[in-house]
Coordinates of C-alpha atoms and ligand atoms in Angstrom, one line a residue:
M1 CA -23.8 -7.0 -15.4
I2 CA -24.2 -5.1 -11.8
P3 CA -24.7 -1.4 -12.0
I4 CA -22.5 0.2 -9.2
K5 CA -21.9 3.7 -7.5
A6 CA -18.4 4.7 -8.1
F7 CA -16.2 7.7 -8.1
G8 CA -13.3 8.3 -10.3
A9 CA -11.4 10.3 -13.0
I10 CA -12.2 10.3 -16.7
N11 CA -8.7 11.7 -17.7
P12 CA -5.3 12.7 -16.0
N13 CA -6.6 16.2 -15.3
S14 CA -9.8 15.6 -13.9
D15 CA -11.1 15.7 -10.4
I16 CA -12.4 12.4 -8.8
A17 CA -16.4 12.6 -9.4
P18 CA -19.0 10.3 -9.8
L19 CA -19.0 7.8 -12.4
N20 CA -21.8 5.1 -13.8
V21 CA -19.9 1.6 -14.3
V22 CA -20.8 -1.9 -13.9
R23 CA -19.3 -4.9 -12.5
R24 CA -19.7 -8.6 -13.5
E25 CA -22.4 -10.9 -12.3
V26 CA -21.1 -12.9 -9.3
G27 CA -19.7 -16.1 -10.7
T28 CA -19.1 -19.5 -9.2
H29 CA -16.3 -18.7 -7.4
D30 CA -16.9 -15.1 -6.6
V31 CA -18.1 -13.3 -3.9
L32 CA -20.1 -10.1 -3.8
I33 CA -18.8 -7.4 -1.2
D34 CA -20.7 -4.5 0.1
I35 CA -17.7 -2.1 0.7
L36 CA -17.5 -0.4 4.1
Y37 CA -14.3 1.5 4.0
C38 CA -11.3 1.9 1.3
G39 CA -8.0 3.6 2.2
V40 CA -6.3 6.2 -0.3
C41 CA -2.8 5.3 -0.8
H42 CA -0.6 7.6 -3.1
S43 CA -0.6 5.2 -6.1
D44 CA -4.1 6.1 -6.5
I45 CA -2.9 9.4 -7.1
H46 CA -0.1 8.4 -9.1
M47 CA -2.5 6.3 -11.7
A48 CA -5.7 8.9 -11.6
R49 CA -3.3 11.4 -12.8
S50 CA -1.1 9.0 -15.1
E51 CA 2.0 9.8 -13.4
W52 CA 3.4 6.4 -14.3
G53 CA 2.7 6.3 -17.8
P54 CA -0.9 6.4 -19.4
S55 CA -3.7 4.8 -17.4
L56 CA -6.8 3.5 -18.6
Y57 CA -9.8 5.9 -18.1
P58 CA -12.4 5.9 -16.8
I59 CA -10.0 5.1 -13.7
V60 CA -11.9 4.1 -10.7
P61 CA -9.1 4.0 -8.0
G62 CA -8.9 2.4 -4.8
H63 CA -7.0 -1.0 -3.4
E64 CA -7.5 -0.8 0.4
I65 CA -10.8 -2.3 0.5
V66 CA -12.8 -3.7 3.4
G67 CA -16.4 -4.7 3.4
K68 CA -19.2 -7.3 4.1
V69 CA -19.9 -10.3 1.9
I70 CA -23.4 -10.3 0.9
Q71 CA -23.6 -12.9 -1.6
I72 CA -21.3 -15.9 -2.7
G73 CA -21.1 -18.2 -6.1
S74 CA -22.2 -21.7 -5.6
H75 CA -18.6 -23.1 -5.6
V76 CA -17.4 -20.7 -3.1
T77 CA -16.1 -22.3 0.4
K78 CA -13.8 -19.8 2.2
F79 CA -16.4 -17.3 2.6
K80 CA -20.2 -16.9 3.8
E81 CA -22.4 -14.3 3.6
G82 CA -21.9 -12.0 6.2
D83 CA -18.1 -12.3 6.7
I84 CA -15.6 -9.4 6.6
A85 CA -13.5 -9.8 3.7
G86 CA -10.6 -7.7 2.2
V87 CA -9.4 -6.8 -1.1
G88 CA -5.9 -5.6 -1.9
V89 CA -4.0 -4.5 -4.8
F90 CA -4.7 -7.4 -7.5
V91 CA -7.8 -9.5 -8.1
D92 CA -6.3 -12.2 -10.2
S93 CA -3.1 -13.7 -12.1
C94 CA -2.0 -16.3 -14.3
R95 CA -2.3 -18.8 -11.6
T96 CA 0.3 -21.1 -13.3
C97 CA 3.8 -19.3 -13.6
P98 CA 6.7 -20.3 -10.8
S99 CA 5.5 -16.8 -9.0
C100 CA 2.0 -17.9 -9.0
R101 CA 2.5 -21.3 -7.7
S102 CA 4.8 -20.1 -5.0
G103 CA 2.5 -17.8 -3.8
M104 CA 4.0 -14.5 -5.4
E105 CA 1.2 -13.7 -7.5
Q106 CA 2.2 -10.0 -7.4
Y107 CA 5.1 -10.9 -9.6
C108 CA 3.2 -13.2 -12.0
D109 CA 5.1 -13.7 -15.2
E110 CA 2.3 -12.6 -17.1
E111 CA 1.6 -9.7 -14.7
M112 CA -1.2 -9.5 -11.9
T113 CA -4.7 -8.2 -12.8
G114 CA -4.6 -4.9 -10.8
T115 CA -7.7 -4.2 -8.6
Y116 CA -8.0 -1.1 -11.1
N117 CA -6.3 0.4 -14.0
G118 CA -6.1 -3.0 -15.6
Y119 CA -7.9 -5.6 -17.6
Y120 CA -9.8 -9.0 -16.2
R121 CA -7.7 -12.1 -17.7
D122 CA -10.0 -11.8 -20.6
G123 CA -8.4 -8.8 -22.0
V124 CA -10.8 -6.4 -22.4
T125 CA -13.0 -6.2 -19.4
P126 CA -11.5 -2.9 -17.0
T127 CA -11.1 -3.8 -13.5
Y128 CA -12.3 -1.0 -11.4
G129 CA -11.2 -0.4 -7.6
G130 CA -12.5 0.3 -4.3
Y131 CA -13.9 4.0 -4.5
S132 CA -17.4 2.3 -5.1
D133 CA -20.1 0.5 -3.2
K134 CA -19.5 -3.0 -4.2
F135 CA -16.9 -5.5 -5.4
V136 CA -17.2 -8.8 -7.1
I137 CA -14.1 -10.9 -6.9
D138 CA -12.8 -14.5 -7.1
E139 CA -12.8 -15.8 -3.5
K140 CA -9.0 -17.2 -4.0
Y141 CA -7.8 -13.3 -4.4
T142 CA -10.1 -12.3 -1.2
L143 CA -8.8 -11.9 2.2
H144 CA -10.3 -12.8 5.6
I145 CA -10.4 -10.1 8.0
P146 CA -9.6 -11.0 11.4
F147 CA -10.8 -7.9 13.2
E148 CA -14.5 -7.2 14.4
K149 CA -14.2 -3.4 15.1
D150 CA -12.5 -0.4 13.8
L151 CA -12.6 -1.8 10.5
E152 CA -11.5 1.8 8.9
K153 CA -8.2 1.2 10.6
V154 CA -7.8 -1.9 9.3
A155 CA -8.4 -1.2 5.5
P156 CA -5.0 0.5 5.0
L157 CA -3.4 -3.0 5.9
L158 CA -4.4 -4.4 2.4
C159 CA -1.8 -1.9 0.6
A160 CA 0.4 0.0 3.2
G161 CA 0.6 -2.9 5.5
I162 CA 1.6 -5.6 3.3
T163 CA 3.9 -3.5 1.3
T164 CA 5.8 -2.8 4.3
Y165 CA 5.5 -6.1 6.0
S166 CA 6.7 -8.1 2.9
P167 CA 10.2 -6.5 2.8
L168 CA 10.6 -6.5 6.4
R169 CA 10.5 -10.0 6.6
Y170 CA 12.0 -11.0 3.3
A171 CA 15.0 -8.8 4.6
G172 CA 14.6 -10.5 8.1
V173 CA 14.4 -7.4 10.3
G174 CA 14.5 -8.5 13.9
P175 CA 16.1 -7.7 17.3
G176 CA 19.5 -6.3 17.1
H177 CA 18.6 -4.4 14.0
K178 CA 18.8 -0.8 13.2
I179 CA 16.3 0.2 10.6
A180 CA 15.6 3.8 9.3
V181 CA 12.1 4.5 7.8
L182 CA 12.2 7.1 5.1
G183 CA 8.9 9.4 4.7
L184 CA 6.1 9.3 7.4
G185 CA 3.0 8.9 5.4
G186 CA 0.9 5.7 4.9
L187 CA 3.5 3.1 4.2
G188 CA 5.9 5.0 6.6
H189 CA 3.8 4.8 9.6
M190 CA 2.8 1.5 9.0
A191 CA 6.9 0.4 8.7
V192 CA 7.6 2.1 12.0
K193 CA 4.8 0.2 13.6
L194 CA 5.7 -3.2 11.8
A195 CA 9.3 -2.6 12.3
A196 CA 9.3 -1.9 16.1
S197 CA 6.9 -5.0 16.6
M198 CA 9.6 -7.1 15.1
G199 CA 12.4 -5.9 17.7
A200 CA 14.3 -3.7 15.4
E201 CA 15.5 -0.3 16.7
V202 CA 13.4 2.4 14.4
T203 CA 15.0 5.6 13.4
M204 CA 12.4 8.0 11.4
L205 CA 14.0 10.0 8.9
S206 CA 11.4 12.7 7.7
T207 CA 11.2 16.0 5.8
S208 CA 8.4 17.1 8.5
P209 CA 9.8 18.9 11.7
S210 CA 6.0 18.5 12.7
K211 CA 5.8 14.8 12.6
E212 CA 8.6 14.0 15.3
A213 CA 6.0 13.6 18.3
D214 CA 3.7 11.1 16.1
A215 CA 6.8 9.3 15.2
K216 CA 7.6 8.6 18.7
K217 CA 4.1 7.3 19.5
L218 CA 3.9 5.3 16.4
G219 CA 7.0 3.3 17.9
A220 CA 10.3 4.7 16.3
H221 CA 12.9 5.0 18.8
H222 CA 14.5 8.2 17.1
F223 CA 13.6 11.0 14.8
V224 CA 15.9 12.7 12.4
L225 CA 15.2 15.5 9.9
S226 CA 16.0 14.2 6.5
T227 CA 17.2 17.8 5.6
D228 CA 19.7 18.6 8.5
K229 CA 23.0 17.6 6.8
K230 CA 25.1 17.6 10.0
A231 CA 22.6 15.1 11.5
L232 CA 22.8 12.9 8.7
K233 CA 26.5 13.0 8.6
G234 CA 26.7 11.5 12.2
L235 CA 24.5 8.5 11.0
E236 CA 26.8 7.6 8.1
N237 CA 27.4 3.6 8.0
H238 CA 25.2 3.3 10.9
F239 CA 22.0 1.4 9.5
D240 CA 21.4 -2.4 8.7
F241 CA 18.3 -1.1 6.7
I242 CA 16.4 1.5 5.4
L243 CA 12.7 1.2 4.4
N244 CA 12.2 3.9 1.5
T245 CA 8.8 5.0 1.0
V246 CA 9.2 8.5 -0.6
A247 CA 6.6 9.3 -3.2
A248 CA 8.7 12.2 -5.0
K249 CA 12.0 12.1 -7.0
H250 CA 15.1 12.1 -4.6
D251 CA 18.7 11.5 -4.5
M252 CA 19.2 8.4 -2.7
N253 CA 23.2 8.8 -2.2
K254 CA 22.9 10.7 1.0
F255 CA 20.7 7.9 2.2
L256 CA 22.7 5.0 0.7
N257 CA 25.8 6.3 2.6
L258 CA 23.9 5.9 6.2
L259 CA 23.9 2.2 5.6
K260 CA 26.7 0.1 6.9
V261 CA 29.0 -2.7 5.1
E262 CA 26.4 -4.9 3.5
G263 CA 23.3 -2.8 4.6
K264 CA 20.4 -2.8 2.3
M265 CA 17.8 -0.2 1.2
L266 CA 14.3 -1.7 0.8
L267 CA 12.6 0.2 -1.5
V268 CA 8.7 0.6 -2.0
G269 CA 8.3 4.3 -3.2
I270 CA 8.0 4.7 -6.8
P271 CA 8.3 8.3 -7.6
P272 CA 6.8 9.2 -11.2
E273 CA 10.5 10.3 -12.3
D274 CA 13.3 7.7 -11.4
N275 CA 15.7 8.5 -8.4
T276 CA 19.6 8.8 -8.9
F277 CA 22.3 7.1 -7.3
G278 CA 25.9 6.4 -7.5
A279 CA 27.5 3.1 -8.2
A280 CA 30.4 3.9 -5.8
T281 CA 27.8 4.7 -3.2
L282 CA 26.7 0.9 -3.1
I283 CA 30.1 -0.6 -4.2
S284 CA 32.1 0.9 -1.6
K285 CA 30.3 -0.7 1.3
R286 CA 28.7 -3.5 -0.7
R287 CA 25.5 -1.9 0.0
S288 CA 22.4 -3.2 -1.8
I289 CA 18.8 -2.2 -3.1
I290 CA 16.1 -4.4 -2.9
G291 CA 12.6 -3.2 -4.7
S292 CA 9.5 -5.1 -3.3
M293 CA 5.8 -5.1 -4.2
I294 CA 3.1 -5.3 -2.1
G295 CA 2.6 -9.3 -1.2
G296 CA 1.1 -12.5 -2.2
I297 CA -2.2 -13.5 -1.2
A298 CA -1.1 -15.9 1.4
E299 CA 1.5 -13.2 3.1
T300 CA -0.9 -11.0 2.9
Q301 CA -3.4 -13.1 5.5
E302 CA -0.4 -13.9 7.2
M303 CA 0.1 -9.9 7.8
L304 CA -3.5 -9.6 8.8
N305 CA -3.3 -12.3 11.2
Y306 CA 0.0 -10.8 12.4
C307 CA -1.6 -7.4 12.8
A308 CA -4.7 -9.0 14.7
E309 CA -2.3 -10.5 17.3
K310 CA -0.5 -7.8 17.9
G311 CA -3.1 -5.0 17.8
I312 CA -1.6 -3.5 15.1
T313 CA -3.8 -1.1 12.8
S314 CA -3.3 2.1 10.9
D315 CA -4.0 5.7 12.2
V316 CA -6.5 7.2 10.1
E317 CA -8.3 10.2 9.2
V318 CA -11.9 9.3 7.8
I319 CA -13.3 11.2 5.0
A320 CA -16.6 11.4 3.1
M321 CA -16.3 10.4 -0.8
S322 CA -17.2 14.0 -1.6
D323 CA -13.7 15.0 0.0
I324 CA -11.5 12.8 -2.1
N325 CA -10.1 15.6 -3.8
K326 CA -9.2 17.8 -0.9
A327 CA -7.4 14.4 0.2
F328 CA -5.4 14.1 -2.7
E329 CA -4.2 17.5 -2.5
R330 CA -3.2 17.1 1.2
V331 CA -1.4 13.7 0.6
I332 CA 0.6 15.4 -1.8
K333 CA 1.4 18.1 0.5
S334 CA 2.8 15.2 3.0
D335 CA -0.1 16.3 5.3
V336 CA -1.9 13.1 6.2
K337 CA -2.1 11.5 9.5
Y338 CA -1.4 8.6 8.4
R339 CA -4.1 7.4 6.0
F340 CA -7.1 8.8 4.5
V341 CA -10.0 6.2 4.5
I342 CA -13.3 6.5 2.9
D343 CA -16.5 6.0 4.6
M344 CA -18.5 4.2 1.8
K345 CA -21.7 5.0 3.5
T346 CA -21.2 8.7 2.1
I347 CA -21.0 7.5 -1.5
Ligands
LIG401 P1 2.5 9.1 1.3 O1 1.3 9.0 2.4 O2 2.2 10.5 0.3 O3 3.9 9.0 2.1 C1 5.1 9.4 1.5 C2 5.9 10.4 2.2 O4 7.3 10.4 1.5 C3 5.3 11.8 2.9 O5 4.5 11.8 3.8 C4 6.7 12.4 3.2 O6 6.9 12.3 4.3 C5 7.5 12.0 2.2 N1 7.7 12.8 1.0 C6 7.1 13.2 0.1 N2 7.9 13.9 -0.8 C7 9.0 13.8 -0.6 C8 10.1 14.4 -0.9 N3 10.2 15.3 -1.9 N4 11.3 14.1 -0.5 C9 11.6 13.6 0.6 N5 10.3 13.0 1.1 C10 9.3 13.1 0.8 O7 2.3 8.0 0.3 P2 2.4 6.8 0.6 O8 0.9 6.3 0.3 O9 3.0 6.1 1.7 O10 3.1 5.6 -0.7 C11 4.4 6.2 -1.2 C12 5.0 5.6 -2.2 O11 5.0 4.3 -2.4 C13 4.2 6.2 -3.6 O12 5.1 6.5 -4.4 C14 3.3 5.1 -3.6 O13 2.9 5.0 -5.1 C15 4.4 3.8 -3.4 N6 3.7 2.4 -3.3 C16 4.6 1.6 -3.4 C17 4.1 0.0 -3.3 C18 5.0 -1.1 -3.6 O14 4.0 -2.4 -4.0 N7 5.9 -1.0 -3.5 C19 2.9 0.2 -2.9 C20 2.1 1.2 -2.2 C21 2.6 2.4 -2.5 P3 7.7 13.2 5.6 O15 6.9 14.3 5.3 O16 7.8 12.3 6.7 O17 9.0 13.6 4.7
LIG402 ZN1 -1.5 1.3 -2.4
LIG403 ZN1 1.6 -15.9 -13.0

């Protein structure tokens, strides 16, 4: 086993603090990654605190990982020592079900193996995430990072980037479409950049008046306060799509009403308590809600290549590992610009 330095929680109420954990030895198909940066996703907070049901403790969060390959197994062909590699939200899946065979491993019939808060396929060895100095992973579930610099801004693409890219592509968002992005946090700011890059007209719907100038800089054409009832009234039946990234429980009716006939809400935010909506709100205009979870390995690589080509990265605040508990509190207060990323040299 390989001992690693890690930070995590030991129960739902504990701070994120140093932990002693081990990873498996580097297998024939594995790469060993020296982690450079790891993003802080709101899902890390939901899971560290068991907000989605009981998590496995100790828990080492972190699934927006970029690092350098420092060792490879004897059968590895995709990577060599020195390559920059990425790890996202899952590290394995059954590999044989229809979803796995069609490149949608995240929807595996036998459940993807989460980068943390899960067990490897043996069912007994726990997975630990990227708030740590080293990572061991099968090359098949490892991403090539087509960026040479500013790698701290690239790490968030591994979750926030793919989680917004995948539904935008699935829905065919592009020129001529009006899309609203709901919630300007980690996912929301990537959604604005990506939807604008795909040619759509983007409106930011936010609860935070202070974020207007930033939203425009990120590429939003319009900014509307989602608490402004009059402004929302004027936008009824207006959008082709709404990408909903909100991390807290909310009434979706007021936003679903902003969709045109056959408009679609692309739902990615996962509040601890279920949102509410009325059947009539959907039925009266044949609107629909499409849930979407991250993306498969091939699509994640496609997204990374797309972002490299377009020069799209994340806007980040780099923090030391010791600042993680303060960062969690700021994320919860919607006070992040727009993703915290841990510099793993500080662990
Ligand atoms: P985040 O950085 O905290 O952003 C969420 C944003 O939602 C906030 O910045 C805030 O934006 C808005 N918001 C917060 N509370 C709100 C409330 N009560 N009412 C209305 N708006 C509110 O979180 P994130 O990392 O982007 O993640 C967002 C959600 O997506 C989380 O639930 C996360 O677990 C989930 N997620 C899902 C997937 C997936 O595969 N589907 C992947 C990753 C994350 P404003 O200040 O602009 O209002
Ligand atoms: Zn995430
Ligand atoms: Zn499968």
